[in-house]
XYZ file of N, CA, C and O in Angstrom:
380
model
N 48.285 21.241 62.604
C 48.853 20.575 61.640
C 50.432 21.527 61.615
O 50.555 23.026 61.541
N 51.307 20.476 62.037
C 53.249 21.174 61.831
C 53.363 21.858 61.048
O 52.859 21.133 59.942
N 54.217 22.718 60.492
C 54.509 22.500 59.205
C 55.522 21.631 58.726
O 54.702 21.534 57.198
N 55.284 20.797 59.241
C 56.655 19.411 58.916
C 55.289 18.261 57.879
O 55.580 17.905 56.640
N 54.767 18.878 58.836
C 53.012 17.821 58.519
C 52.761 18.580 56.839
O 52.458 17.493 55.955
N 52.534 19.896 57.416
C 51.652 20.176 55.893
C 52.929 20.413 55.324
O 51.631 19.697 53.527
N 54.032 20.679 55.028
C 54.857 20.262 54.047
C 54.647 18.207 53.308
O 55.326 18.621 52.408
N 54.781 18.142 54.119
C 54.590 16.478 53.571
C 53.468 16.143 52.804
O 53.277 15.367 51.797
N 52.378 16.663 53.066
C 50.958 16.333 53.141
C 51.444 16.806 51.665
O 50.231 16.420 50.427
N 52.146 18.301 51.441
C 51.841 18.966 50.013
C 52.874 17.948 48.821
O 52.502 18.545 47.955
N 53.381 17.668 49.616
C 54.583 16.548 48.665
C 53.881 15.589 48.358
O 53.784 15.024 47.273
N 53.014 14.826 49.001
C 52.588 14.068 48.547
C 51.528 14.049 47.675
O 51.111 13.590 46.822
N 50.421 14.972 47.842
C 49.586 15.967 46.778
C 50.778 16.260 45.496
O 49.705 16.056 44.010
N 51.539 16.746 45.081
C 52.176 16.567 44.215
C 52.714 15.569 43.753
O 52.164 15.048 42.477
N 53.266 13.887 44.266
C 53.290 13.060 43.634
C 51.917 12.206 42.993
O 51.406 11.595 42.188
N 50.578 12.919 44.142
C 49.770 12.367 43.356
C 49.211 12.918 42.209
O 48.660 11.894 40.978
N 49.527 14.346 42.164
C 48.785 14.721 41.008
C 49.980 14.669 39.668
O 49.147 14.349 38.054
N 50.784 14.223 39.839
C 51.581 13.418 38.618
C 51.265 12.092 38.535
O 51.130 11.664 36.979
N 50.701 11.138 39.462
C 50.156 9.683 39.014
C 48.460 10.309 38.154
O 48.803 9.527 37.334
N 48.314 10.857 38.834
C 47.054 11.438 38.333
C 47.415 11.894 36.514
O 46.822 11.320 35.304
N 48.169 12.879 36.004
C 48.924 12.808 34.991
C 49.167 12.050 34.307
O 48.979 11.585 33.192
N 49.994 11.164 34.434
C 50.136 10.026 34.094
C 48.942 8.893 33.543
O 48.786 8.002 32.843
N 47.992 8.953 34.379
C 46.912 8.373 34.250
C 46.360 8.912 33.177
O 45.481 8.114 31.381
N 46.136 9.947 33.324
C 45.387 11.110 31.648
C 45.832 10.329 30.629
O 45.828 10.294 29.731
N 47.557 10.578 30.618
C 47.840 10.392 29.253
C 47.799 9.131 28.779
O 47.893 8.786 26.931
N 47.135 7.607 29.773
C 47.055 6.365 29.613
C 45.751 6.096 28.929
O 45.508 5.915 28.078
N 45.122 6.450 29.844
C 43.072 6.787 29.832
C 43.130 7.813 28.694
O 41.315 7.380 29.133
N 43.094 9.184 29.052
C 42.558 9.810 28.046
C 41.698 10.833 29.272
O 42.556 10.510 30.581
N 40.611 10.517 28.985
C 39.453 11.763 29.314
C 38.690 10.721 30.530
O 37.521 11.288 30.111
N 38.952 9.698 30.931
C 38.286 8.557 31.270
C 37.201 9.707 32.808
O 37.973 10.266 33.164
N 36.383 8.979 32.965
C 35.450 9.532 34.026
C 36.086 9.444 35.447
O 36.442 10.356 36.530
N 36.796 8.114 35.660
C 37.327 7.545 36.882
C 38.652 9.139 36.628
O 38.699 9.063 38.370
N 39.429 8.934 35.691
C 40.236 10.196 36.096
C 40.096 11.467 36.578
O 40.366 12.367 36.703
N 39.062 11.723 35.708
C 38.427 12.940 36.090
C 38.006 13.085 37.756
O 38.443 14.281 38.198
N 37.318 12.510 37.619
C 37.778 12.151 39.777
C 38.375 12.033 40.522
O 38.335 12.899 41.320
N 39.585 11.466 39.968
C 40.953 11.103 40.652
C 41.420 12.349 40.606
O 41.822 12.626 41.594
N 41.269 12.997 39.732
C 42.080 14.443 39.287
C 41.108 15.787 40.467
O 41.960 16.866 41.005
N 39.688 15.067 40.295
C 39.203 15.796 41.891
C 39.379 15.743 42.679
O 39.545 16.783 43.248
N 39.610 14.778 43.119
C 39.840 14.290 44.573
C 41.276 14.824 44.699
O 41.508 15.442 46.070
N 42.395 14.836 44.034
C 43.875 16.087 44.631
C 43.134 17.010 44.614
O 43.617 17.554 45.160
N 42.239 17.970 43.637
C 42.582 19.008 43.238
C 41.945 19.797 44.727
O 42.046 20.462 45.900
N 40.826 18.626 45.568
C 39.978 19.060 46.613
C 41.264 18.959 47.738
O 40.940 19.288 48.683
N 41.757 18.028 47.506
C 43.004 17.504 49.287
C 43.832 19.074 49.085
O 43.837 19.727 50.271
N 44.148 19.125 47.709
C 44.770 20.537 47.690
C 44.121 21.844 48.757
O 45.052 22.329 49.041
N 43.133 21.819 48.014
C 42.082 22.940 49.044
C 41.820 23.010 49.906
O 42.144 23.710 51.076
N 41.647 21.462 50.626
C 41.867 21.218 52.166
C 43.132 21.768 52.776
O 42.390 22.154 53.660
N 44.025 21.812 52.336
C 45.728 21.433 53.053
C 45.384 23.279 52.586
O 46.238 23.448 53.672
N 45.341 24.071 51.993
C 45.474 25.511 52.160
C 44.601 25.870 53.116
O 44.839 26.672 54.009
N 43.430 25.892 53.086
C 42.100 25.982 54.095
C 42.777 25.737 55.549
O 43.143 26.289 56.661
N 43.338 24.321 55.441
C 44.221 24.331 57.107
C 45.308 24.936 56.965
O 45.901 26.015 58.707
N 46.779 25.471 56.146
C 47.229 26.276 55.952
C 46.439 27.777 56.664
O 47.339 28.567 57.693
N 46.022 28.312 56.600
C 45.346 29.263 56.801
C 45.001 29.583 58.171
O 44.356 30.408 58.850
N 44.036 28.280 59.042
C 43.400 28.361 60.278
C 45.040 28.159 61.059
O 45.785 27.199 61.402
N 44.848 28.732 62.709
C 45.726 28.526 63.431
C 45.073 27.286 63.617
O 44.754 26.361 63.784
N 46.657 26.772 64.605
C 46.714 25.350 64.809
C 45.436 25.188 66.316
O 45.519 25.782 66.880
N 44.740 24.332 65.577
C 43.694 23.739 67.142
C 44.629 23.369 68.192
O 44.930 22.136 68.236
N 43.666 22.861 69.309
C 44.278 22.203 70.386
C 43.752 21.491 70.589
O 42.661 20.959 70.057
N 44.342 19.846 70.869
C 43.947 18.664 70.720
C 42.864 18.397 72.363
O 43.123 19.309 72.939
N 41.788 17.920 72.062
C 41.296 17.491 72.611
C 41.521 16.688 73.773
O 42.128 16.332 73.565
N 41.268 16.897 74.725
C 41.892 15.649 75.681
C 40.958 15.011 76.327
O 39.338 15.095 76.682
N 41.129 13.496 76.421
C 40.225 12.444 76.251
C 39.594 12.352 78.130
O 40.609 12.612 78.236
N 38.692 12.232 78.386
C 37.957 12.086 79.732
C 38.943 10.700 79.919
O 38.691 9.432 79.511
N 39.179 10.855 81.356
C 39.468 9.329 82.018
C 38.602 8.181 81.777
O 37.335 8.950 82.448
N 38.963 7.360 81.824
C 37.623 6.101 81.880
C 36.817 5.912 82.983
O 38.331 6.264 83.988
N 36.248 5.419 83.916
C 35.641 6.039 84.742
C 35.816 4.404 84.964
O 35.733 3.578 85.330
N 35.800 4.860 86.870
C 36.588 3.164 87.649
C 35.634 2.875 87.751
O 35.298 3.611 88.751
N 35.539 1.484 87.706
C 34.375 0.745 87.992
C 34.790 -0.182 89.277
O 35.459 -1.287 89.150
N 34.847 0.162 90.806
C 35.104 -1.349 91.292
C 34.825 -2.244 91.420
O 33.484 -2.683 91.377
N 35.690 -3.581 91.706
C 34.833 -5.079 91.466
C 35.355 -5.053 92.988
O 36.505 -5.415 93.259
N 34.634 -5.809 93.839
C 35.008 -6.460 94.835
C 36.291 -7.370 94.905
O 35.528 -8.364 93.866
N 36.464 -8.149 95.517
C 37.162 -9.153 95.611
C 36.597 -10.233 96.456
O 36.936 -11.671 96.625
N 35.511 -9.913 97.594
C 35.063 -10.766 98.037
C 34.104 -12.302 96.953
O 33.649 -11.817 96.004
N 34.051 -13.063 97.203
C 33.111 -14.241 96.064
C 31.675 -13.476 96.334
O 30.853 -13.129 97.364
N 31.270 -13.708 95.142
C 29.320 -13.587 94.628
C 28.841 -14.420 96.258
O 29.028 -15.979 96.380
N 27.850 -14.115 96.169
C 26.679 -15.042 96.656
C 26.642 -16.164 95.842
O 25.828 -16.251 95.192
N 26.713 -17.589 96.759
C 26.121 -18.564 96.248
C 24.434 -18.850 95.410
O 24.771 -18.808 94.147
N 23.750 -17.896 95.827
C 22.222 -17.679 95.967
C 21.478 -17.253 94.061
O 20.451 -17.540 94.046
N 23.231 -16.313 94.096
C 22.914 -15.725 92.565
C 23.008 -16.854 91.792
O 21.856 -16.406 90.802
N 23.623 -17.807 91.942
C 23.720 -18.683 90.507
C 23.456 -20.010 90.912
O 23.120 -20.787 90.341
N 22.266 -19.899 92.025
C 21.002 -21.296 91.796
C 20.355 -21.599 90.516
O 19.167 -20.466 90.646
N 20.599 -22.308 90.182
C 18.791 -22.853 89.518
C 19.664 -22.169 87.208
O 18.941 -22.383 86.472
N 21.250 -21.855 87.556
C 22.066 -21.121 86.342
C 22.575 -22.652 85.900
O 23.239 -23.134 86.353
N 22.742 -22.317 84.366
C 23.383 -23.823 83.882
C 24.771 -23.480 83.691
O 24.540 -21.787 83.340
N 25.533 -24.108 83.507
C 26.942 -23.491 82.683
C 27.113 -23.524 81.692
O 26.160 -24.681 80.997
N 27.439 -22.358 81.147
C 27.480 -22.538 79.172
C 28.460 -23.499 79.200
O 29.016 -23.900 79.301
N 28.034 -24.166 77.762
C 28.434 -25.140 77.241
C 28.001 -26.749 77.701
O 28.160 -27.506 76.982
N 27.504 -26.790 78.697
C 27.181 -28.345 79.594
C 26.069 -29.159 79.247
O 25.515 -29.979 78.645
N 25.046 -27.926 78.913
C 23.456 -28.268 78.204
C 23.143 -28.992 79.650
O 22.583 -29.819 79.636
N 22.515 -27.765 80.520
C 22.056 -28.615 81.780
C 22.776 -28.639 83.165
O 21.424 -30.095 83.652
N 23.468 -28.845 83.386
C 24.214 -29.589 84.370
C 23.613 -29.438 85.700
O 23.248 -28.298 85.814
N 23.754 -30.211 86.479
C 23.050 -29.937 87.520
C 21.597 -29.430 87.399
O 21.300 -28.136 88.853
N 20.973 -29.340 86.554
C 19.795 -29.235 86.631
C 18.505 -29.410 87.428
O 17.641 -29.063 88.511
N 18.304 -30.536 88.015
C 17.390 -31.450 89.277
C 18.001 -30.613 89.812
O 17.257 -30.983 91.375
N 19.590 -30.777 90.226
C 19.546 -29.988 92.132
C 18.863 -28.743 92.537
O 19.078 -27.775 91.888
N 18.449 -28.637 93.737
C 17.664 -26.670 93.796
C 17.845 -26.885 95.414
O 18.371 -27.705 95.809
């Protein structure tokens, strides 16, 4: 993460902490508020951990393997006896 991203993350965590504080003043020590406070604390810990590690090198995705598709028509024998989708047995008697 860049310094700008970490700064933005810390700012957002600070805003979350303020919101959870407002919820605590309204709902007291409800279990949902405690869980939210724990989540914000965990985000803060994880952010500090990211800040301690050197920036990781992004993994390059492998290019998709290309499969050549010929422009020549398929052999009509490939389709003999096959039904057209949605037609329900069209040309079934012809062989």
